[in-house]
mmCIF file of C-alpha atoms and ligand atoms in Angstrom:
data_model
loop_
_atom_site.group_PDB
_atom_site.id
_atom_site.type_symbol
_atom_site.label_atom_id
_atom_site.label_comp_id
_atom_site.label_asym_id
_atom_site.label_seq_id
_atom_site.Cartn_x
_atom_site.Cartn_y
_atom_site.Cartn_z
ATOM 1 C CA MET A 1 -0.068 -0.179 -0.024
ATOM 2 C CA THR A 2 1.179 3.642 -0.852
ATOM 3 C CA VAL A 3 1.450 6.453 1.870
ATOM 4 C CA LYS A 4 -1.974 7.562 0.162
ATOM 5 C CA ASP A 5 -3.803 4.374 0.385
ATOM 6 C CA ILE A 6 -2.880 4.074 4.166
ATOM 7 C CA ILE A 7 -3.989 7.585 4.657
ATOM 8 C CA SER A 8 -7.310 7.229 2.890
ATOM 9 C CA LYS A 9 -7.950 3.782 4.816
ATOM 10 C CA ALA A 10 -7.383 5.566 8.345
ATOM 11 C CA ARG A 11 -9.855 8.407 6.961
ATOM 12 C CA ASN A 12 -12.464 6.024 5.995
ATOM 13 C CA GLU A 13 -12.346 4.363 9.259
ATOM 14 C CA LYS A 14 -12.485 7.916 11.091
ATOM 15 C CA ARG A 15 -9.109 7.635 12.791
ATOM 16 C CA THR A 16 -6.028 9.922 12.915
ATOM 17 C CA ILE A 17 -3.795 7.475 14.629
ATOM 18 C CA LEU A 18 -2.075 5.160 12.163
ATOM 19 C CA THR A 19 -0.845 1.696 13.674
ATOM 20 C CA GLU A 20 2.822 0.870 13.959
ATOM 21 C CA ILE A 21 2.418 -1.525 10.629
ATOM 22 C CA GLU A 22 1.108 1.159 8.924
ATOM 23 C CA ALA A 23 3.758 3.929 10.213
ATOM 24 C CA LYS A 24 6.561 1.596 9.374
ATOM 25 C CA GLN A 25 5.162 0.857 5.726
ATOM 26 C CA ILE A 26 4.997 4.567 5.377
ATOM 27 C CA PHE A 27 8.675 5.094 6.619
ATOM 28 C CA LYS A 28 9.762 2.257 4.489
ATOM 29 C CA GLU A 29 8.621 4.356 1.291
ATOM 30 C CA ALA A 30 10.256 7.114 2.776
ATOM 31 C CA GLY A 31 13.628 5.189 2.533
ATOM 32 C CA ILE A 32 13.867 4.717 6.227
ATOM 33 C CA ASN A 33 14.907 1.309 7.645
ATOM 34 C CA CYS A 34 12.239 -0.373 9.916
ATOM 35 C CA THR A 35 12.047 -3.784 11.163
ATOM 36 C CA ASP A 36 9.471 -5.918 8.954
ATOM 37 C CA THR A 37 6.467 -5.867 10.891
ATOM 38 C CA ARG A 38 3.273 -7.689 9.839
ATOM 39 C CA LEU A 39 -0.191 -8.340 11.300
ATOM 40 C CA ALA A 40 -1.257 -11.808 12.823
ATOM 41 C CA VAL A 41 -5.019 -11.982 13.420
ATOM 42 C CA THR A 42 -4.743 -15.608 14.991
ATOM 43 C CA LYS A 43 -2.188 -17.467 17.049
ATOM 44 C CA LYS A 44 -1.617 -19.673 14.042
ATOM 45 C CA ASP A 45 -0.791 -16.597 11.840
ATOM 46 C CA ALA A 46 1.549 -15.380 14.300
ATOM 47 C CA VAL A 47 3.549 -18.728 14.612
ATOM 48 C CA SER A 48 3.734 -18.953 10.588
ATOM 49 C CA LEU A 49 4.962 -15.137 10.255
ATOM 50 C CA SER A 50 7.290 -15.770 12.999
ATOM 51 C CA GLU A 51 8.653 -18.587 10.976
ATOM 52 C CA GLU A 52 8.603 -16.575 7.772
ATOM 53 C CA ILE A 53 10.545 -13.791 9.716
ATOM 54 C CA GLY A 54 12.808 -16.009 11.624
ATOM 55 C CA TYR A 55 13.362 -16.024 15.352
ATOM 56 C CA PRO A 56 13.834 -14.657 17.501
ATOM 57 C CA VAL A 57 10.909 -12.196 17.063
ATOM 58 C CA VAL A 58 8.924 -9.616 19.026
ATOM 59 C CA LEU A 59 5.282 -9.719 19.293
ATOM 60 C CA LYS A 60 3.124 -6.384 20.025
ATOM 61 C CA ILE A 61 -0.531 -5.548 20.731
ATOM 62 C CA SER A 62 -1.888 -3.816 17.583
ATOM 63 C CA SER A 63 -4.655 -1.334 18.526
ATOM 64 C CA VAL A 64 -4.905 2.220 17.872
ATOM 65 C CA ASP A 65 -6.612 2.580 21.327
ATOM 66 C CA ILE A 66 -3.322 1.170 22.969
ATOM 67 C CA THR A 67 -0.841 3.803 22.992
ATOM 68 C CA HIS A 68 1.847 2.553 25.443
ATOM 69 C CA LYS A 69 2.065 -0.897 24.376
ATOM 70 C CA SER A 70 4.631 -2.101 27.016
ATOM 71 C CA ASP A 71 2.709 -0.619 30.045
ATOM 72 C CA ALA A 72 -0.421 -2.616 28.833
ATOM 73 C CA GLY A 73 1.552 -5.703 28.852
ATOM 74 C CA GLY A 74 1.308 -5.828 24.962
ATOM 75 C CA VAL A 75 5.032 -6.222 23.978
ATOM 76 C CA LYS A 76 6.915 -9.491 24.369
ATOM 77 C CA VAL A 77 10.651 -9.539 23.125
ATOM 78 C CA ASN A 78 13.081 -12.221 21.964
ATOM 79 C CA LEU A 79 10.866 -15.249 21.719
ATOM 80 C CA LYS A 80 12.627 -18.018 20.440
ATOM 81 C CA ASP A 81 10.391 -20.697 19.060
ATOM 82 C CA LYS A 82 6.896 -21.635 18.373
ATOM 83 C CA SER A 83 5.728 -22.239 21.800
ATOM 84 C CA GLU A 84 7.185 -18.776 23.208
ATOM 85 C CA VAL A 85 5.254 -17.197 20.609
ATOM 86 C CA GLU A 86 2.158 -18.991 21.372
ATOM 87 C CA ASN A 87 2.486 -18.211 24.936
ATOM 88 C CA ALA A 88 3.175 -14.729 24.348
ATOM 89 C CA PHE A 89 0.212 -14.087 21.921
ATOM 90 C CA ASP A 90 -2.169 -15.489 24.577
ATOM 91 C CA GLU A 91 -0.368 -13.267 27.538
ATOM 92 C CA ILE A 92 -0.587 -10.313 25.390
ATOM 93 C CA MET A 93 -4.455 -10.868 24.538
ATOM 94 C CA ALA A 94 -5.048 -11.339 28.151
ATOM 95 C CA SER A 95 -3.263 -8.410 29.437
ATOM 96 C CA CYS A 96 -4.607 -5.961 27.038
ATOM 97 C CA LYS A 97 -8.205 -7.003 27.119
ATOM 98 C CA ALA A 98 -8.110 -6.889 31.060
ATOM 99 C CA GLY A 99 -6.368 -3.595 31.033
ATOM 100 C CA TYR A 100 -8.251 -1.936 28.167
ATOM 101 C CA PRO A 101 -11.649 -3.924 27.612
ATOM 102 C CA ASP A 102 -13.096 -1.293 25.364
ATOM 103 C CA ALA A 103 -10.297 -1.067 23.003
ATOM 104 C CA ASN A 104 -10.430 -2.197 19.383
ATOM 105 C CA ILE A 105 -7.773 -4.737 18.851
ATOM 106 C CA GLU A 106 -6.769 -5.728 15.059
ATOM 107 C CA GLY A 107 -4.522 -8.259 16.051
ATOM 108 C CA ILE A 108 -0.973 -8.789 17.260
ATOM 109 C CA SER A 109 2.069 -7.815 15.328
ATOM 110 C CA VAL A 110 5.133 -9.771 14.668
ATOM 111 C CA GLN A 111 8.609 -8.438 13.816
ATOM 112 C CA GLY A 112 12.160 -9.435 14.011
ATOM 113 C CA MET A 113 14.120 -8.922 16.966
ATOM 114 C CA ALA A 114 16.778 -6.211 16.300
ATOM 115 C CA LYS A 115 20.253 -6.289 18.197
ATOM 116 C CA SER A 116 20.464 -3.911 20.615
ATOM 117 C CA GLY A 117 22.249 -0.495 20.099
ATOM 118 C CA VAL A 118 22.221 2.911 21.083
ATOM 119 C CA GLU A 119 18.463 3.905 21.837
ATOM 120 C CA ILE A 120 17.304 7.081 19.499
ATOM 121 C CA ILE A 121 14.222 8.928 19.033
ATOM 122 C CA MET A 122 13.325 10.807 16.092
ATOM 123 C CA GLY A 123 10.011 12.600 15.573
ATOM 124 C CA MET A 124 8.069 15.585 13.775
ATOM 125 C CA ILE A 125 5.595 17.782 15.606
ATOM 126 C CA GLN A 126 3.696 20.780 14.273
ATOM 127 C CA ASP A 127 4.762 24.039 15.819
ATOM 128 C CA PRO A 128 1.858 26.585 15.647
ATOM 129 C CA LYS A 129 4.747 29.285 14.799
ATOM 130 C CA PHE A 130 7.088 27.365 12.589
ATOM 131 C CA GLY A 131 5.355 24.425 11.249
ATOM 132 C CA SER A 132 6.779 21.181 10.846
ATOM 133 C CA VAL A 133 9.779 20.585 13.136
ATOM 134 C CA LEU A 134 12.018 17.473 13.558
ATOM 135 C CA MET A 135 13.332 16.395 16.945
ATOM 136 C CA PHE A 136 16.292 14.227 17.525
ATOM 137 C CA GLY A 137 17.192 13.006 20.784
ATOM 138 C CA LEU A 138 18.756 9.923 22.763
ATOM 139 C CA GLY A 139 15.971 7.381 23.860
ATOM 140 C CA GLY A 140 14.829 5.490 26.831
ATOM 141 C CA VAL A 141 15.039 7.120 30.415
ATOM 142 C CA LEU A 142 17.588 9.785 28.995
ATOM 143 C CA VAL A 143 14.674 11.481 26.857
ATOM 144 C CA GLU A 144 12.028 10.932 29.601
ATOM 145 C CA VAL A 145 14.258 12.355 32.567
ATOM 146 C CA LEU A 146 16.480 14.797 30.954
ATOM 147 C CA GLN A 147 14.650 15.904 27.779
ATOM 148 C CA ASP A 148 17.831 15.964 25.762
ATOM 149 C CA VAL A 149 16.398 16.509 22.431
ATOM 150 C CA SER A 150 17.233 19.113 19.750
ATOM 151 C CA PHE A 151 14.821 20.717 17.089
ATOM 152 C CA ARG A 152 14.974 22.059 13.790
ATOM 153 C CA VAL A 153 12.400 23.526 11.294
ATOM 154 C CA VAL A 154 11.579 21.568 8.100
ATOM 155 C CA PRO A 155 13.190 21.581 5.463
ATOM 156 C CA LEU A 156 16.587 20.772 7.050
ATOM 157 C CA ASP A 157 19.832 21.145 5.001
ATOM 158 C CA ALA A 158 22.833 18.750 5.815
ATOM 159 C CA GLY A 159 24.287 21.395 8.236
ATOM 160 C CA ASP A 160 20.737 21.319 10.339
ATOM 161 C CA ALA A 161 20.869 17.734 10.407
ATOM 162 C CA SER A 162 24.819 17.479 11.625
ATOM 163 C CA GLU A 163 23.993 20.231 14.235
ATOM 164 C CA MET A 164 20.765 18.334 15.469
ATOM 165 C CA VAL A 165 22.968 15.414 16.272
ATOM 166 C CA SER A 166 25.731 16.993 17.756
ATOM 167 C CA GLU A 167 24.112 19.429 19.898
ATOM 168 C CA ILE A 168 22.525 17.028 22.450
ATOM 169 C CA LYS A 169 24.172 16.799 25.813
ATOM 170 C CA GLY A 170 24.301 12.908 25.620
ATOM 171 C CA ARG A 171 26.102 13.168 22.171
ATOM 172 C CA LYS A 172 29.437 11.274 23.824
ATOM 173 C CA LEU A 173 26.810 8.217 24.297
ATOM 174 C CA LEU A 174 26.741 8.516 20.325
ATOM 175 C CA GLU A 175 30.480 8.319 19.981
ATOM 176 C CA GLY A 176 31.183 5.292 21.762
ATOM 177 C CA TYR A 177 31.251 5.487 25.419
ATOM 178 C CA ARG A 178 32.759 3.018 27.682
ATOM 179 C CA GLY A 179 33.516 0.407 24.996
ATOM 180 C CA GLN A 180 30.059 0.317 23.456
ATOM 181 C CA ASP A 181 30.016 0.961 19.577
ATOM 182 C CA PRO A 182 29.767 4.311 18.147
ATOM 183 C CA ALA A 183 26.486 5.074 16.312
ATOM 184 C CA ASP A 184 26.892 5.777 12.561
ATOM 185 C CA ILE A 185 26.400 9.529 12.913
ATOM 186 C CA PRO A 186 26.100 10.380 9.134
ATOM 187 C CA TYR A 187 23.721 7.736 8.749
ATOM 188 C CA LEU A 188 21.514 9.132 11.438
ATOM 189 C CA GLU A 189 21.803 12.695 9.957
ATOM 190 C CA ASP A 190 20.869 10.982 6.634
ATOM 191 C CA MET A 191 17.789 9.610 8.297
ATOM 192 C CA LEU A 192 16.804 13.119 9.396
ATOM 193 C CA LEU A 193 17.313 14.553 6.004
ATOM 194 C CA LYS A 194 15.001 11.796 4.340
ATOM 195 C CA LEU A 195 12.472 12.425 7.255
ATOM 196 C CA SER A 196 12.503 16.201 6.318
ATOM 197 C CA ALA A 197 11.896 15.752 2.910
ATOM 198 C CA PHE A 198 9.114 13.219 3.512
ATOM 199 C CA VAL A 199 7.080 15.534 5.799
ATOM 200 C CA ALA A 200 7.830 18.496 3.762
ATOM 201 C CA ASP A 201 4.668 17.898 1.102
ATOM 202 C CA LYS A 202 2.671 16.060 3.607
ATOM 203 C CA PRO A 203 0.529 18.344 5.473
ATOM 204 C CA GLU A 204 -2.054 15.729 6.658
ATOM 205 C CA ILE A 205 0.723 14.287 9.087
ATOM 206 C CA LYS A 206 0.577 15.927 12.340
ATOM 207 C CA GLU A 207 2.652 13.859 14.608
ATOM 208 C CA ILE A 208 5.482 11.260 13.927
ATOM 209 C CA ASP A 209 7.205 9.323 16.760
ATOM 210 C CA MET A 210 10.039 6.964 16.148
ATOM 211 C CA ASN A 211 10.692 5.674 19.699
ATOM 212 C CA PRO A 212 13.075 3.944 19.869
ATOM 213 C CA VAL A 213 15.501 3.755 16.945
ATOM 214 C CA PHE A 214 18.498 1.411 17.338
ATOM 215 C CA ALA A 215 21.668 3.156 16.052
ATOM 216 C CA TYR A 216 24.523 0.700 15.281
ATOM 217 C CA LYS A 217 28.055 1.024 14.249
ATOM 218 C CA ASP A 218 26.833 0.624 10.462
ATOM 219 C CA GLY A 219 23.277 1.910 10.108
ATOM 220 C CA ALA A 220 20.113 2.098 12.268
ATOM 221 C CA ILE A 221 16.741 0.696 12.364
ATOM 222 C CA VAL A 222 13.365 2.102 13.625
ATOM 223 C CA VAL A 223 11.721 -0.451 15.778
ATOM 224 C CA ASP A 224 8.718 1.288 17.026
ATOM 225 C CA ALA A 225 6.837 3.848 15.181
ATOM 226 C CA ARG A 226 3.581 6.151 15.535
ATOM 227 C CA ILE A 227 2.009 8.692 13.041
ATOM 228 C CA ILE A 228 -0.873 10.860 13.824
ATOM 229 C CA LEU A 229 -3.018 12.585 11.142
ATOM 230 C CA GLU A 230 -4.303 16.029 11.319
ATOM 231 C CA GLU A 231 -8.240 16.058 11.753
ATOM 232 C CA GLU A 232 -9.902 16.075 8.279
HETATM 233 P P1 ADP B 1 5.846 0.954 23.676
HETATM 234 O O1 ADP B 1 6.563 2.252 23.193
HETATM 235 O O2 ADP B 1 4.504 1.152 22.947
HETATM 236 O O3 ADP B 1 5.713 0.730 25.093
HETATM 237 P P2 ADP B 1 7.701 -0.314 21.994
HETATM 238 O O4 ADP B 1 7.475 -1.018 20.531
HETATM 239 O O5 ADP B 1 8.673 0.701 21.830
HETATM 240 O O6 ADP B 1 6.494 -0.346 22.701
HETATM 241 O O7 ADP B 1 8.485 -1.632 22.756
HETATM 242 C C1 ADP B 1 8.971 -1.448 23.971
HETATM 243 C C2 ADP B 1 10.347 -1.771 24.055
HETATM 244 O O8 ADP B 1 10.699 -3.110 23.402
HETATM 245 C C3 ADP B 1 11.374 -0.610 22.971
HETATM 246 O O9 ADP B 1 11.663 0.390 23.568
HETATM 247 C C4 ADP B 1 12.411 -1.739 22.833
HETATM 248 O O10 ADP B 1 13.606 -1.552 23.769
HETATM 249 C C5 ADP B 1 11.920 -3.211 22.787
HETATM 250 N N1 ADP B 1 11.570 -3.454 21.176
HETATM 251 C C6 ADP B 1 10.431 -3.254 20.712
HETATM 252 N N2 ADP B 1 10.713 -3.742 19.355
HETATM 253 C C7 ADP B 1 11.683 -4.464 19.539
HETATM 254 C C8 ADP B 1 12.140 -4.940 18.257
HETATM 255 N N3 ADP B 1 11.971 -5.372 16.980
HETATM 256 N N4 ADP B 1 13.493 -5.572 18.707
HETATM 257 C C9 ADP B 1 14.168 -5.550 19.734
HETATM 258 N N5 ADP B 1 13.711 -4.714 20.767
HETATM 259 C C10 ADP B 1 12.306 -4.089 20.582
HETATM 260 MG MG1 MG B 2 7.844 2.898 21.999
#
């Protein structure tokens, strides 16, 4: 499905929140690397998708009504075989249905388990004064506690992308802190430029959240993604 198709499907269903699967399909079209993520409606689907994708896999609740999937017991990582996938499927469903009895659940998404890297966030928000603004920062507790993020107005040029990465306080973590691999900074800058080019002509997109992105010595991958559309 193209970006247009995904957005019109959401419009038809009167929703402004896109699922993780839809958001990743859109980013893929924008040339941004994401974990291959597919929808399982039944437990049997989840097992066959896991086998196609290859173990270990991650299962997540797929519902536009559940924003914080892990808080709802809706994420199980590093599942190594069929029985772990089957158990995870049941546990996710039970936990999410108990916590969100009114949620509309479309199924459970299956994706490959990405190897760990430096956790990054990237996103886009609409500022009433500046329009589309990109955000870059370190993920996990660092963003929650320290709010160590940088912003630039779209469209970005190469200098903006480079400044966004270099001006965060935690940049040492990207440079290879205490034996950890450094992050591929030129690759991250390129992701920001791709995101900027992508959102520049998409006024119907209100908000983008890639949290987290795992950054590696070579490349990076988006493991969780969300897109919110403007009201029609
Ligand atoms: P939410 O933010 O809605 O709670 P996430 O999709 O971000 O859910 O998943 C929670 C955490 O699980 C992530 O921060 C990440 O550490 C881990 N995770 C999610 N997807 C993957 C994946 N494909 N590979 C490895 N780890 C993952
Ligand atoms: Mg997340």
